[in-house]
Amino acid sequence: MPGTESAREIMACAAERTVRFEQQTGEKPCLATVLVGDDPASATYVRMKRNRCAKLGIESRHVPLPASTTTEALVAAITELADDPAVHGILLQHPVPGHIDERAAFDAIPVGKDVDGVGSSSFAAMAFGRDGFASCTPAGIMRLLDAYGVDPSGKHAVVIGRSPILGKPMAMLLLARDATVTVCHSKTGDLPSIVRTADIVVAAVGKPEFVRGEWLKPGAVVVDAGYNEGNVGDVAFDEAGTRAQLLTPVPGGVGPMTIALLMEQTVEAAFRQAGLP
Amino acid sequence: MPGTESAREIMACAAERTVRFEQQTGEKPCLATVLVGDDPASATYVRMKRNRCAKLGIESRHVPLPASTTTEALVAAITELADDPAVHGILLQHPVPGHIDERAAFDAIPVGKDVDGVGSSSFAAMAFGRDGFASCTPAGIMRLLDAYGVDPSGKHAVVIGRSPILGKPMAMLLLARDATVTVCHSKTGDLPSIVRTADIVVAAVGKPEFVRGEWLKPGAVVVDAGYNEGNVGDVAFDEAGTRAQLLTPVPGGVGPMTIALLMEQTVEAAFRQAGLP
């Protein structure tokens, strides 16, 4: 399982760098986690991330806010963390309650602390190949492709899903690595026939077993970025397994890479803010 | 020629709004044009834009800088215009000389004055459907599709080219209108076979007559965003004309729309900065 293995390597490296950071500065890298409301799944995700921080020696500071929090109050809370020199990275767990302007909240995170890569500036940095932190799941997928020895250059990659933190940044990162990229979504006309032209498929729809085996070109590389109830991905695993050259498992594929990238980027942010190499 | 006609309508409307702006504020909308170096083609483009401003009653302020200008000096010049309340829009003519960090210069333009839609924030605004000014050529192409009565929703659009001010924002705008979007470029494997799957083709490569007629699906809508030496577009016009349902001419297609959008967005910026509807 390259997902779990690669994630382990990335996190081991992050843990080493954390020790080095503490030796050089007397401080620990610190990730602030902001959780609005009490959605149990979101609470679980935040807990997993904080546990991972603890294991790697990264400090985490939890900021729980009531579901009734306004956009202004959330932006104010984020701005406070942005101004705090002891905080190196800020994670706003999404989704936030519907009455909040999520984009405004994401964009309140300064680019240097946006270790989850969700801000507009981070998105543009991904699109234009500039310095900045990449959105963790798509960045994790790129590293997973590397771990599998898949070079996207010149290949046709089809991304199913166009969300601001997954589908769109995924397209930008694949494009930056010279793939020809198609973005599909709920309004796409004949999805199976487009998927059939893909050398690389990234499924990011959030619908269990949505992508069927018969949609795939034999020998395709299939990345399942879905994580639905009952530990089921967006790809019909058994069907797809018979046609795909590679198929990332759920769980144990993209998931661990997402957290690993968050850890790596938090430590990197700490080094950058301390002006250390 | 819908390009010329639509452009004329947009500019007539901008001229009317300019009169209204002057009546309400005693000022004119003002576009600052920044030109670095003395590339004759760039000088011509800037002159065309300034002439168009003059015809519509929009003021323009020209800031010519020597080819030796550093990134820092260019950013400083742009910042001065950003801080000047009499300037409503800022256009940095591109390309700038190679030693300049063009992205840093673009990003020095505040989002409210980025009427050419070249900044990172404007790009993210296009991608995420937020308030902001769109990159003029892709925005002009979207308006041209509207003028032709072409609805991109559910269609497969293939964009050839991935530049930060044309190919990538074009992809984002088409995606926002529910097209399935493929971005191709110089590293794309089998370009003709991908183009053949397109309902809408946008050619933005900058190579004369690069897109051949036989690449096209019969009945495709073809937008030629190229403008090469000798008034030649990126599409082999005669060949493509026999297969395409619609083919925008060069000149008279995308070009006039680009300038029209720049005028419209300059006037809109003036209204927004004055706090007027």
Coordinates of C-alpha atoms in Angstrom, one line a residue:
Chain A
M1 CA 0.0 0.0 0.0
P2 CA 2.1 2.9 -1.2
G3 CA -0.4 5.4 0.4
T4 CA 0.3 4.3 3.9
E5 CA 4.0 3.7 3.2
S6 CA 4.7 7.0 1.5
A7 CA 2.7 8.8 4.2
R8 CA 4.9 7.1 6.8
E9 CA 8.1 8.3 5.1
I10 CA 6.8 11.8 4.8
M11 CA 5.8 11.9 8.5
A12 CA 9.1 10.4 9.7
C13 CA 10.9 13.2 7.9
A14 CA 8.5 15.8 9.4
A15 CA 9.2 14.3 12.9
E16 CA 13.0 14.6 12.3
R17 CA 12.7 18.2 11.1
T18 CA 10.5 19.0 14.2
V19 CA 13.3 17.9 16.4
R20 CA 15.8 20.0 14.5
F21 CA 13.4 23.0 14.7
E22 CA 13.2 22.7 18.4
Q23 CA 16.9 22.4 18.8
Q24 CA 17.4 25.5 16.7
T25 CA 14.7 27.7 18.0
G26 CA 13.6 26.3 21.4
E27 CA 10.1 26.2 20.1
K28 CA 7.9 23.6 18.5
P29 CA 6.1 23.9 15.2
C30 CA 2.5 24.7 16.0
L31 CA -0.7 24.0 14.0
A32 CA -3.9 25.8 15.0
T33 CA -7.1 23.8 14.2
V34 CA -10.3 25.8 13.9
L35 CA -13.6 23.8 14.1
V36 CA -16.9 25.5 13.8
G37 CA -19.9 23.6 15.1
D38 CA -20.1 20.0 16.2
D39 CA -20.4 17.9 13.1
P40 CA -19.2 14.5 14.4
A41 CA -17.2 13.7 11.2
S42 CA -15.4 17.0 11.2
A43 CA -14.7 16.6 14.9
T44 CA -13.2 13.2 14.1
Y45 CA -11.0 14.6 11.3
V46 CA -9.7 17.3 13.6
R47 CA -8.9 14.8 16.3
M48 CA -7.0 12.6 13.9
K49 CA -5.0 15.5 12.7
R50 CA -4.2 16.7 16.3
N51 CA -3.3 13.1 17.3
R52 CA -0.9 13.0 14.3
C53 CA 0.7 16.3 15.4
A54 CA 1.2 14.9 18.9
K55 CA 2.9 11.8 17.5
L56 CA 5.3 13.8 15.5
G57 CA 6.1 16.3 18.2
I58 CA 4.2 19.1 16.6
E59 CA 2.2 21.3 18.9
S60 CA -1.5 21.9 18.1
R61 CA -3.8 24.5 19.5
H62 CA -7.5 23.8 19.1
V63 CA -10.0 26.6 18.6
P64 CA -13.5 25.3 18.8
L65 CA -16.3 27.7 17.9
P66 CA -20.0 27.4 18.2
A67 CA -22.1 26.5 15.1
S68 CA -23.7 30.0 15.4
T69 CA -20.4 31.7 14.7
T70 CA -20.7 34.5 12.2
T71 CA -18.3 35.0 9.2
E72 CA -17.0 38.1 10.9
A73 CA -16.3 36.3 14.2
L74 CA -14.6 33.4 12.4
V75 CA -12.5 35.8 10.4
A76 CA -11.6 37.6 13.6
A77 CA -10.5 34.3 15.2
I78 CA -8.4 33.4 12.2
T79 CA -6.8 36.9 12.2
E80 CA -5.9 36.5 15.8
L81 CA -4.1 33.2 15.0
A82 CA -2.5 34.9 11.9
D83 CA -1.0 37.6 14.1
D84 CA 0.3 35.1 16.8
P85 CA 4.0 34.4 16.1
A86 CA 3.7 31.1 18.1
V87 CA 1.2 29.7 15.5
H88 CA 2.9 28.5 12.3
G89 CA 0.0 26.9 10.5
I90 CA -3.8 27.4 10.5
L91 CA -6.3 24.7 9.5
L92 CA -9.9 25.6 9.2
Q93 CA -11.9 22.3 9.1
H94 CA -14.4 22.3 6.3
P95 CA -17.2 22.2 5.6
V96 CA -18.3 25.1 7.9
P97 CA -22.0 25.8 8.6
G98 CA -23.9 27.0 5.6
H99 CA -24.4 30.6 6.9
I100 CA -20.7 31.3 6.9
D101 CA -18.8 32.7 3.9
E102 CA -16.3 29.9 3.7
R103 CA -14.2 31.5 1.0
A104 CA -13.8 34.7 3.1
A105 CA -12.7 32.6 6.1
F106 CA -10.2 30.6 4.0
D107 CA -8.9 33.8 2.5
A108 CA -8.3 35.3 6.0
I109 CA -5.5 32.8 6.5
P110 CA -2.3 34.4 5.5
V111 CA -0.5 32.6 2.6
G112 CA 2.5 31.7 4.8
K113 CA 0.3 30.0 7.4
D114 CA -2.1 28.4 4.9
V115 CA -0.6 24.9 5.4
D116 CA -3.9 23.3 4.2
G117 CA -3.5 25.2 0.9
V118 CA -7.1 26.4 0.8
G119 CA -6.8 30.1 0.3
S120 CA -7.2 32.0 -3.0
S121 CA -3.5 33.0 -3.0
S122 CA -2.4 29.4 -2.5
F123 CA -4.7 28.3 -5.4
A124 CA -3.1 30.9 -7.7
A125 CA 0.3 29.8 -6.5
M126 CA -0.5 26.2 -7.5
A127 CA -1.8 27.4 -10.9
F128 CA 1.1 29.6 -11.6
G129 CA 3.9 27.5 -10.1
R130 CA 4.8 30.0 -7.4
D131 CA 5.9 29.6 -3.8
G132 CA 3.0 28.6 -1.6
F133 CA 1.4 25.6 0.1
A134 CA -0.6 23.3 -2.0
S135 CA -4.0 21.9 -1.1
C136 CA -3.2 18.8 0.9
T137 CA -5.3 16.2 -0.8
P138 CA -4.2 17.0 -4.4
A139 CA -0.6 17.5 -3.3
G140 CA -0.8 14.1 -1.6
I141 CA -2.1 12.6 -4.8
M142 CA 0.8 14.0 -6.8
R143 CA 3.2 12.5 -4.3
L144 CA 1.3 9.2 -4.5
L145 CA 1.7 9.2 -8.3
D146 CA 5.4 9.8 -7.7
A147 CA 5.6 6.9 -5.3
Y148 CA 3.9 4.7 -7.9
G149 CA 6.4 5.8 -10.5
V150 CA 3.6 7.4 -12.6
D151 CA 4.9 10.5 -14.6
P152 CA 1.9 12.6 -15.7
S153 CA 3.7 14.4 -18.4
G154 CA 2.0 14.0 -21.8
K155 CA -0.7 11.8 -20.3
H156 CA -4.4 12.5 -20.4
A157 CA -5.7 13.0 -16.8
V158 CA -9.4 13.2 -16.1
V159 CA -10.4 14.8 -12.9
I160 CA -14.0 14.0 -11.8
G161 CA -15.1 16.8 -9.5
R162 CA -14.4 20.6 -9.5
S163 CA -14.4 21.7 -5.9
P164 CA -12.2 24.6 -4.9
I165 CA -10.0 22.5 -2.6
L166 CA -9.8 19.2 -4.5
G167 CA -10.9 19.1 -8.2
K168 CA -9.7 22.5 -9.3
P169 CA -6.3 22.5 -7.5
M170 CA -5.8 18.9 -8.7
A171 CA -6.3 20.0 -12.3
M172 CA -3.7 22.8 -11.7
L173 CA -1.1 20.5 -10.2
L174 CA -1.5 17.9 -13.0
L175 CA -1.2 20.7 -15.6
A176 CA 1.9 22.0 -13.9
R177 CA 3.4 18.5 -14.4
D178 CA 2.5 18.6 -18.1
A179 CA -0.5 16.4 -18.1
T180 CA -3.4 17.2 -20.5
V181 CA -6.2 17.7 -18.0
T182 CA -10.0 17.3 -18.3
V183 CA -12.2 18.5 -15.5
C184 CA -15.6 16.7 -15.4
H185 CA -18.5 17.3 -13.0
S186 CA -22.2 16.8 -12.5
K187 CA -23.1 18.6 -15.7
T188 CA -20.7 16.6 -17.9
G189 CA -22.6 15.1 -20.8
D190 CA -21.2 11.6 -21.4
L191 CA -18.9 11.0 -18.4
P192 CA -18.1 7.3 -19.2
S193 CA -16.9 8.0 -22.7
I194 CA -14.6 10.8 -21.4
V195 CA -13.2 8.7 -18.6
R196 CA -12.5 6.0 -21.2
T197 CA -10.0 8.3 -22.8
A198 CA -8.0 8.9 -19.6
D199 CA -4.6 7.5 -18.8
I200 CA -5.0 8.8 -15.2
V201 CA -8.4 9.2 -13.5
V202 CA -8.8 11.1 -10.3
A203 CA -12.2 10.5 -8.7
A204 CA -13.2 13.3 -6.4
V205 CA -17.0 13.2 -6.4
G206 CA -18.0 12.1 -3.0
K207 CA -20.4 9.4 -4.2
P208 CA -19.8 5.8 -3.2
E209 CA -18.6 3.5 -6.0
F210 CA -19.7 6.1 -8.6
V211 CA -16.9 5.3 -11.1
R212 CA -17.5 1.9 -12.7
G213 CA -15.0 -0.5 -14.0
E214 CA -16.3 -0.5 -17.5
W215 CA -15.7 3.2 -17.8
L216 CA -12.0 2.7 -17.6
K217 CA -9.5 2.3 -20.3
P218 CA -7.6 -0.9 -19.6
G219 CA -4.3 0.0 -18.0
A220 CA -5.4 3.3 -16.6
V221 CA -4.1 4.7 -13.3
V222 CA -7.0 5.3 -11.0
V223 CA -6.8 7.5 -7.9
D224 CA -9.7 7.3 -5.6
A225 CA -10.0 10.5 -3.6
G226 CA -13.4 9.6 -2.2
Y227 CA -14.1 8.7 1.3
N228 CA -17.8 7.8 1.9
E229 CA -19.7 6.2 4.7
G230 CA -18.7 2.7 5.4
N231 CA -15.1 3.2 4.3
V232 CA -16.1 3.2 0.6
G233 CA -14.4 5.2 -2.1
D234 CA -15.7 6.9 -5.2
V235 CA -14.6 4.0 -7.4
A236 CA -16.2 0.5 -7.6
F237 CA -13.0 -1.2 -6.3
D238 CA -13.5 -4.8 -7.5
E239 CA -14.7 -3.9 -11.0
A240 CA -12.0 -1.2 -11.5
G241 CA -9.3 -3.5 -10.1
T242 CA -9.7 -5.8 -13.1
R243 CA -9.1 -3.1 -15.6
A244 CA -6.8 -0.5 -13.9
Q245 CA -3.1 -0.8 -14.0
L246 CA -3.0 0.8 -10.6
L247 CA -5.9 1.7 -8.2
T248 CA -5.4 3.4 -4.9
P249 CA -7.3 1.7 -2.0
V250 CA -9.8 3.2 0.3
P251 CA -8.8 3.4 3.1
G252 CA -5.0 3.5 3.0
G253 CA -4.5 5.4 -0.3
V254 CA -5.2 9.1 -0.6
G255 CA -6.3 9.6 3.0
P256 CA -3.0 9.1 4.8
M257 CA -1.2 11.2 2.2
T258 CA -3.5 14.1 2.9
I259 CA -2.6 14.1 6.6
A260 CA 1.1 13.5 5.9
L261 CA 1.1 16.6 3.6
L262 CA -0.5 18.7 6.3
M263 CA 2.2 17.7 8.7
E264 CA 5.0 18.3 6.2
Q265 CA 3.6 21.7 5.3
T266 CA 3.2 22.7 9.0
V267 CA 6.8 22.0 9.7
E268 CA 7.9 23.7 6.5
A269 CA 5.9 26.8 7.5
A270 CA 7.6 26.9 10.9
F271 CA 11.0 26.8 9.3
R272 CA 10.1 29.5 6.8
Q273 CA 8.7 31.8 9.5
A274 CA 11.8 31.3 11.6
G275 CA 13.9 32.2 8.5
L276 CA 15.6 28.8 8.7
P277 CA 16.5 26.6 5.6
Chain B
M1 CA -19.2 39.7 -37.5
P2 CA -20.4 39.3 -33.9
G3 CA -17.0 40.2 -32.5
T4 CA -17.0 43.7 -33.9
E5 CA -20.7 44.1 -33.3
S6 CA -20.8 42.9 -29.7
A7 CA -17.7 45.0 -29.0
R8 CA -19.4 48.0 -30.3
E9 CA -22.5 47.5 -28.1
I10 CA -20.4 46.9 -25.0
M11 CA -18.4 50.1 -25.7
A12 CA -21.5 52.2 -26.4
C13 CA -22.8 51.1 -23.0
A14 CA -19.4 52.0 -21.4
A15 CA -19.5 55.4 -23.0
E16 CA -23.0 56.1 -21.6
R17 CA -21.9 55.0 -18.2
T18 CA -18.9 57.3 -18.5
V19 CA -21.1 60.3 -19.0
R20 CA -23.2 59.3 -16.1
F21 CA -20.1 58.8 -13.9
E22 CA -18.9 62.3 -14.8
Q23 CA -22.3 63.8 -14.0
Q24 CA -22.4 62.1 -10.6
T25 CA -18.8 62.6 -9.5
G26 CA -17.4 65.5 -11.6
E27 CA -14.6 63.1 -12.6
K28 CA -13.8 60.8 -15.4
P29 CA -13.0 57.1 -15.2
C30 CA -9.3 56.8 -15.5
L31 CA -7.1 53.9 -16.8
A32 CA -3.4 54.0 -16.1
T33 CA -1.4 52.1 -18.8
V34 CA 2.1 51.0 -17.8
L35 CA 4.5 50.1 -20.6
V36 CA 8.0 48.8 -19.9
G37 CA 10.5 49.0 -22.7
D38 CA 9.9 49.8 -26.3
D39 CA 8.6 46.7 -28.0
P40 CA 6.8 48.1 -31.0
A41 CA 3.9 45.6 -30.9
S42 CA 3.3 46.4 -27.2
A43 CA 3.5 50.1 -27.9
T44 CA 0.8 49.7 -30.6
Y45 CA -1.5 47.7 -28.3
V46 CA -1.2 50.4 -25.6
R47 CA -1.9 53.1 -28.1
M48 CA -5.0 51.3 -29.4
K49 CA -6.3 51.0 -25.9
R50 CA -5.6 54.6 -25.1
N51 CA -7.3 55.7 -28.3
R52 CA -10.3 53.7 -27.4
C53 CA -10.4 55.3 -24.0
A54 CA -10.3 58.7 -25.6
K55 CA -13.2 57.8 -27.9
L56 CA -15.4 56.7 -25.0
G57 CA -14.6 59.7 -22.8
I58 CA -12.4 57.6 -20.4
E59 CA -9.2 59.3 -19.3
S60 CA -6.0 57.5 -19.6
R61 CA -2.7 58.1 -18.0
H62 CA 0.4 56.7 -19.6
V63 CA 3.4 55.5 -17.6
P64 CA 6.2 54.6 -19.9
L65 CA 9.2 53.0 -18.2
P66 CA 12.6 52.1 -19.6
A67 CA 13.4 48.5 -20.6
S68 CA 16.0 48.4 -17.8
T69 CA 13.3 48.9 -15.1
T70 CA 13.7 46.5 -12.2
T71 CA 10.9 44.4 -10.6
E72 CA 11.1 46.6 -7.5
A73 CA 10.9 49.8 -9.5
L74 CA 7.9 48.5 -11.5
V75 CA 6.1 47.3 -8.4
A76 CA 6.8 50.8 -6.9
A77 CA 5.3 52.5 -9.9
I78 CA 2.2 50.3 -9.8
T79 CA 1.8 50.8 -6.1
E80 CA 1.9 54.6 -6.6
L81 CA -1.0 54.2 -9.1
A82 CA -2.7 51.8 -6.7
D83 CA -2.6 54.5 -4.1
D84 CA -3.8 57.3 -6.4
P85 CA -7.6 57.8 -6.0
A86 CA -7.8 59.4 -9.4
V87 CA -6.8 56.2 -11.1
H88 CA -9.5 53.6 -11.3
G89 CA -7.9 50.9 -13.4
I90 CA -4.3 49.8 -14.0
L91 CA -3.1 48.0 -17.1
L92 CA 0.4 46.5 -17.2
Q93 CA 1.1 45.7 -20.9
H94 CA 2.6 42.3 -21.2
P95 CA 5.0 40.8 -22.0
V96 CA 7.4 42.7 -19.8
P97 CA 11.2 42.3 -20.3
G98 CA 12.4 38.9 -19.2
H99 CA 14.4 40.1 -16.2
I100 CA 11.2 41.3 -14.5
D101 CA 9.1 39.1 -12.3
E102 CA 5.9 39.6 -14.2
R103 CA 3.7 37.8 -11.7
A104 CA 5.0 40.0 -8.8
A105 CA 4.2 43.0 -10.9
F106 CA 0.7 41.8 -11.8
D107 CA 0.0 40.9 -8.2
A108 CA 1.0 44.5 -7.1
I109 CA -2.2 45.7 -8.8
P110 CA -4.9 45.8 -6.2
V111 CA -7.9 43.6 -7.0
G112 CA -10.3 46.5 -7.3
K113 CA -8.1 48.2 -9.9
D114 CA -7.1 45.0 -11.8
V115 CA -9.4 45.8 -14.8
D116 CA -7.3 43.6 -17.0
G117 CA -7.9 40.6 -14.7
V118 CA -4.3 39.5 -14.5
G119 CA -3.6 39.3 -10.8
S120 CA -3.6 36.1 -8.7
S121 CA -6.7 37.3 -6.7
S122 CA -8.6 37.9 -9.9
F123 CA -7.7 34.5 -11.2
A124 CA -8.9 32.9 -8.0
A125 CA -12.1 35.0 -8.2
M126 CA -12.7 33.6 -11.7
A127 CA -12.1 30.1 -10.5
F128 CA -14.3 30.4 -7.4
G129 CA -17.1 32.6 -8.9
R130 CA -16.3 35.5 -6.6
D131 CA -16.4 39.2 -7.2
G132 CA -13.5 40.5 -9.3
F133 CA -12.5 41.4 -12.8
A134 CA -12.0 38.6 -15.3
S135 CA -9.0 38.4 -17.6
C136 CA -10.2 40.5 -20.6
T137 CA -9.6 38.0 -23.5
P138 CA -11.3 35.0 -21.9
A139 CA -14.1 37.2 -20.6
G140 CA -14.5 38.6 -24.1
I141 CA -14.7 35.1 -25.4
M142 CA -17.4 34.2 -23.0
R143 CA -19.4 37.2 -24.1
L144 CA -18.8 36.3 -27.7
L145 CA -20.2 32.8 -27.1
D146 CA -23.2 34.5 -25.6
A147 CA -23.6 36.7 -28.6
Y148 CA -23.4 33.7 -30.9
G149 CA -26.1 32.0 -28.7
V150 CA -23.7 29.2 -27.6
D151 CA -24.4 27.8 -24.2
P152 CA -21.3 26.0 -22.9
S153 CA -23.3 24.0 -20.2
G154 CA -22.7 20.3 -20.6
K155 CA -20.6 20.8 -23.7
H156 CA -17.0 19.6 -24.0
A157 CA -14.7 22.6 -24.4
V158 CA -11.1 22.1 -25.4
V159 CA -8.7 25.0 -24.6
I160 CA -5.4 24.8 -26.4
G161 CA -2.9 26.8 -24.4
R162 CA -2.3 27.1 -20.7
S163 CA -1.0 30.7 -20.1
P164 CA -1.9 32.5 -16.9
I165 CA -3.8 35.2 -18.6
L166 CA -5.6 33.2 -21.4
G167 CA -5.6 29.4 -21.3
K168 CA -6.0 28.9 -17.5
P169 CA -8.6 31.7 -16.8
M170 CA -10.5 30.5 -20.0
A171 CA -10.7 27.0 -18.5
M172 CA -12.0 28.5 -15.2
L173 CA -14.7 30.6 -16.9
L174 CA -15.9 27.7 -19.1
L175 CA -16.0 25.5 -16.0
A176 CA -18.0 28.1 -14.2
R177 CA -20.6 27.9 -17.0
D178 CA -20.8 24.1 -16.6
A179 CA -18.7 23.0 -19.6
T180 CA -16.5 19.9 -19.3
V181 CA -13.1 21.5 -19.9
T182 CA -9.9 20.0 -21.3
V183 CA -6.7 22.0 -21.2
C184 CA -4.1 21.0 -23.9
H185 CA -0.6 22.4 -24.5
S186 CA 2.7 21.8 -26.1
K187 CA 3.2 18.5 -24.2
T188 CA -0.2 17.1 -25.1
G189 CA 0.2 13.7 -26.6
D190 CA -2.3 13.4 -29.5
L191 CA -3.8 16.8 -29.8
P192 CA -5.8 16.2 -33.0
S193 CA -7.7 13.3 -31.5
I194 CA -8.5 15.3 -28.4
V195 CA -9.6 18.4 -30.4
R196 CA -11.9 16.0 -32.4
T197 CA -13.9 15.3 -29.2
A198 CA -14.6 19.0 -28.6
D199 CA -17.9 20.8 -29.0
I200 CA -16.2 24.1 -28.4
V201 CA -12.5 24.7 -29.3
V202 CA -10.6 27.7 -28.0
A203 CA -7.3 28.1 -29.8
A204 CA -4.8 30.2 -27.7
V205 CA -1.4 28.9 -28.8
G206 CA 0.1 31.9 -30.7
K207 CA 1.1 29.8 -33.7
P208 CA -0.3 30.8 -37.1
E209 CA -2.8 28.3 -38.6
F210 CA -1.8 25.7 -36.0
V211 CA -5.3 24.1 -35.6
R212 CA -6.2 22.3 -38.8
G213 CA -9.6 21.7 -40.3
E214 CA -9.4 18.0 -40.1
W215 CA -8.9 18.1 -36.3
L216 CA -12.4 19.4 -35.8
K217 CA -15.6 17.6 -35.1
P218 CA -18.1 18.6 -37.8
G219 CA -20.4 21.3 -36.2
A220 CA -17.9 22.4 -33.6
V221 CA -17.8 26.0 -32.4
V222 CA -14.3 27.3 -32.9
V223 CA -12.9 30.4 -31.2
D224 CA -9.6 31.7 -32.5
A225 CA -7.9 33.7 -29.8
G226 CA -4.6 33.9 -31.8
Y227 CA -3.3 37.0 -33.4
N228 CA -0.1 36.3 -35.3
E229 CA 2.0 38.3 -37.8
G230 CA 0.1 39.1 -40.9
N231 CA -3.3 39.2 -39.2
V232 CA -3.4 35.4 -39.1
G233 CA -5.1 33.5 -36.3
D234 CA -4.2 30.2 -34.6
V235 CA -6.8 28.3 -36.8
A236 CA -6.5 27.5 -40.5
F237 CA -9.5 29.6 -41.4
D238 CA -10.5 28.2 -44.8
E239 CA -10.1 24.5 -43.8
A240 CA -11.8 25.0 -40.4
G241 CA -14.6 27.0 -42.0
T242 CA -15.9 24.0 -43.9
R243 CA -16.3 21.9 -40.8
A244 CA -17.1 24.3 -38.0
Q245 CA -20.6 25.4 -37.2
L246 CA -19.1 28.8 -36.1
L247 CA -15.6 30.1 -36.4
T248 CA -14.6 33.5 -35.1
P249 CA -12.6 35.6 -37.6
V250 CA -9.2 37.1 -37.2
P251 CA -9.2 40.1 -37.1
G252 CA -12.7 41.1 -36.0
G253 CA -13.5 38.3 -33.6
V254 CA -11.8 38.0 -30.2
G255 CA -9.6 41.1 -30.5
P256 CA -12.3 43.8 -30.4
M257 CA -13.9 41.9 -27.5
T258 CA -10.8 42.1 -25.5
I259 CA -10.5 45.8 -25.7
A260 CA -14.3 46.2 -25.1
L261 CA -14.1 44.2 -21.9
L262 CA -11.1 46.4 -20.7
M263 CA -13.2 49.5 -21.3
E264 CA -16.3 48.0 -19.6
Q265 CA -14.3 46.9 -16.6
T266 CA -12.5 50.2 -16.2
V267 CA -15.8 52.1 -16.1
E268 CA -17.2 49.4 -13.6
A269 CA -14.1 49.9 -11.4
A270 CA -14.7 53.6 -11.3
F271 CA -18.3 53.1 -10.2
R272 CA -17.3 50.6 -7.6
Q273 CA -14.6 52.9 -6.2
A274 CA -17.0 55.8 -6.0
G275 CA -19.5 53.5 -4.2
L276 CA -22.0 54.1 -6.9
P277 CA -24.3 51.4 -8.4

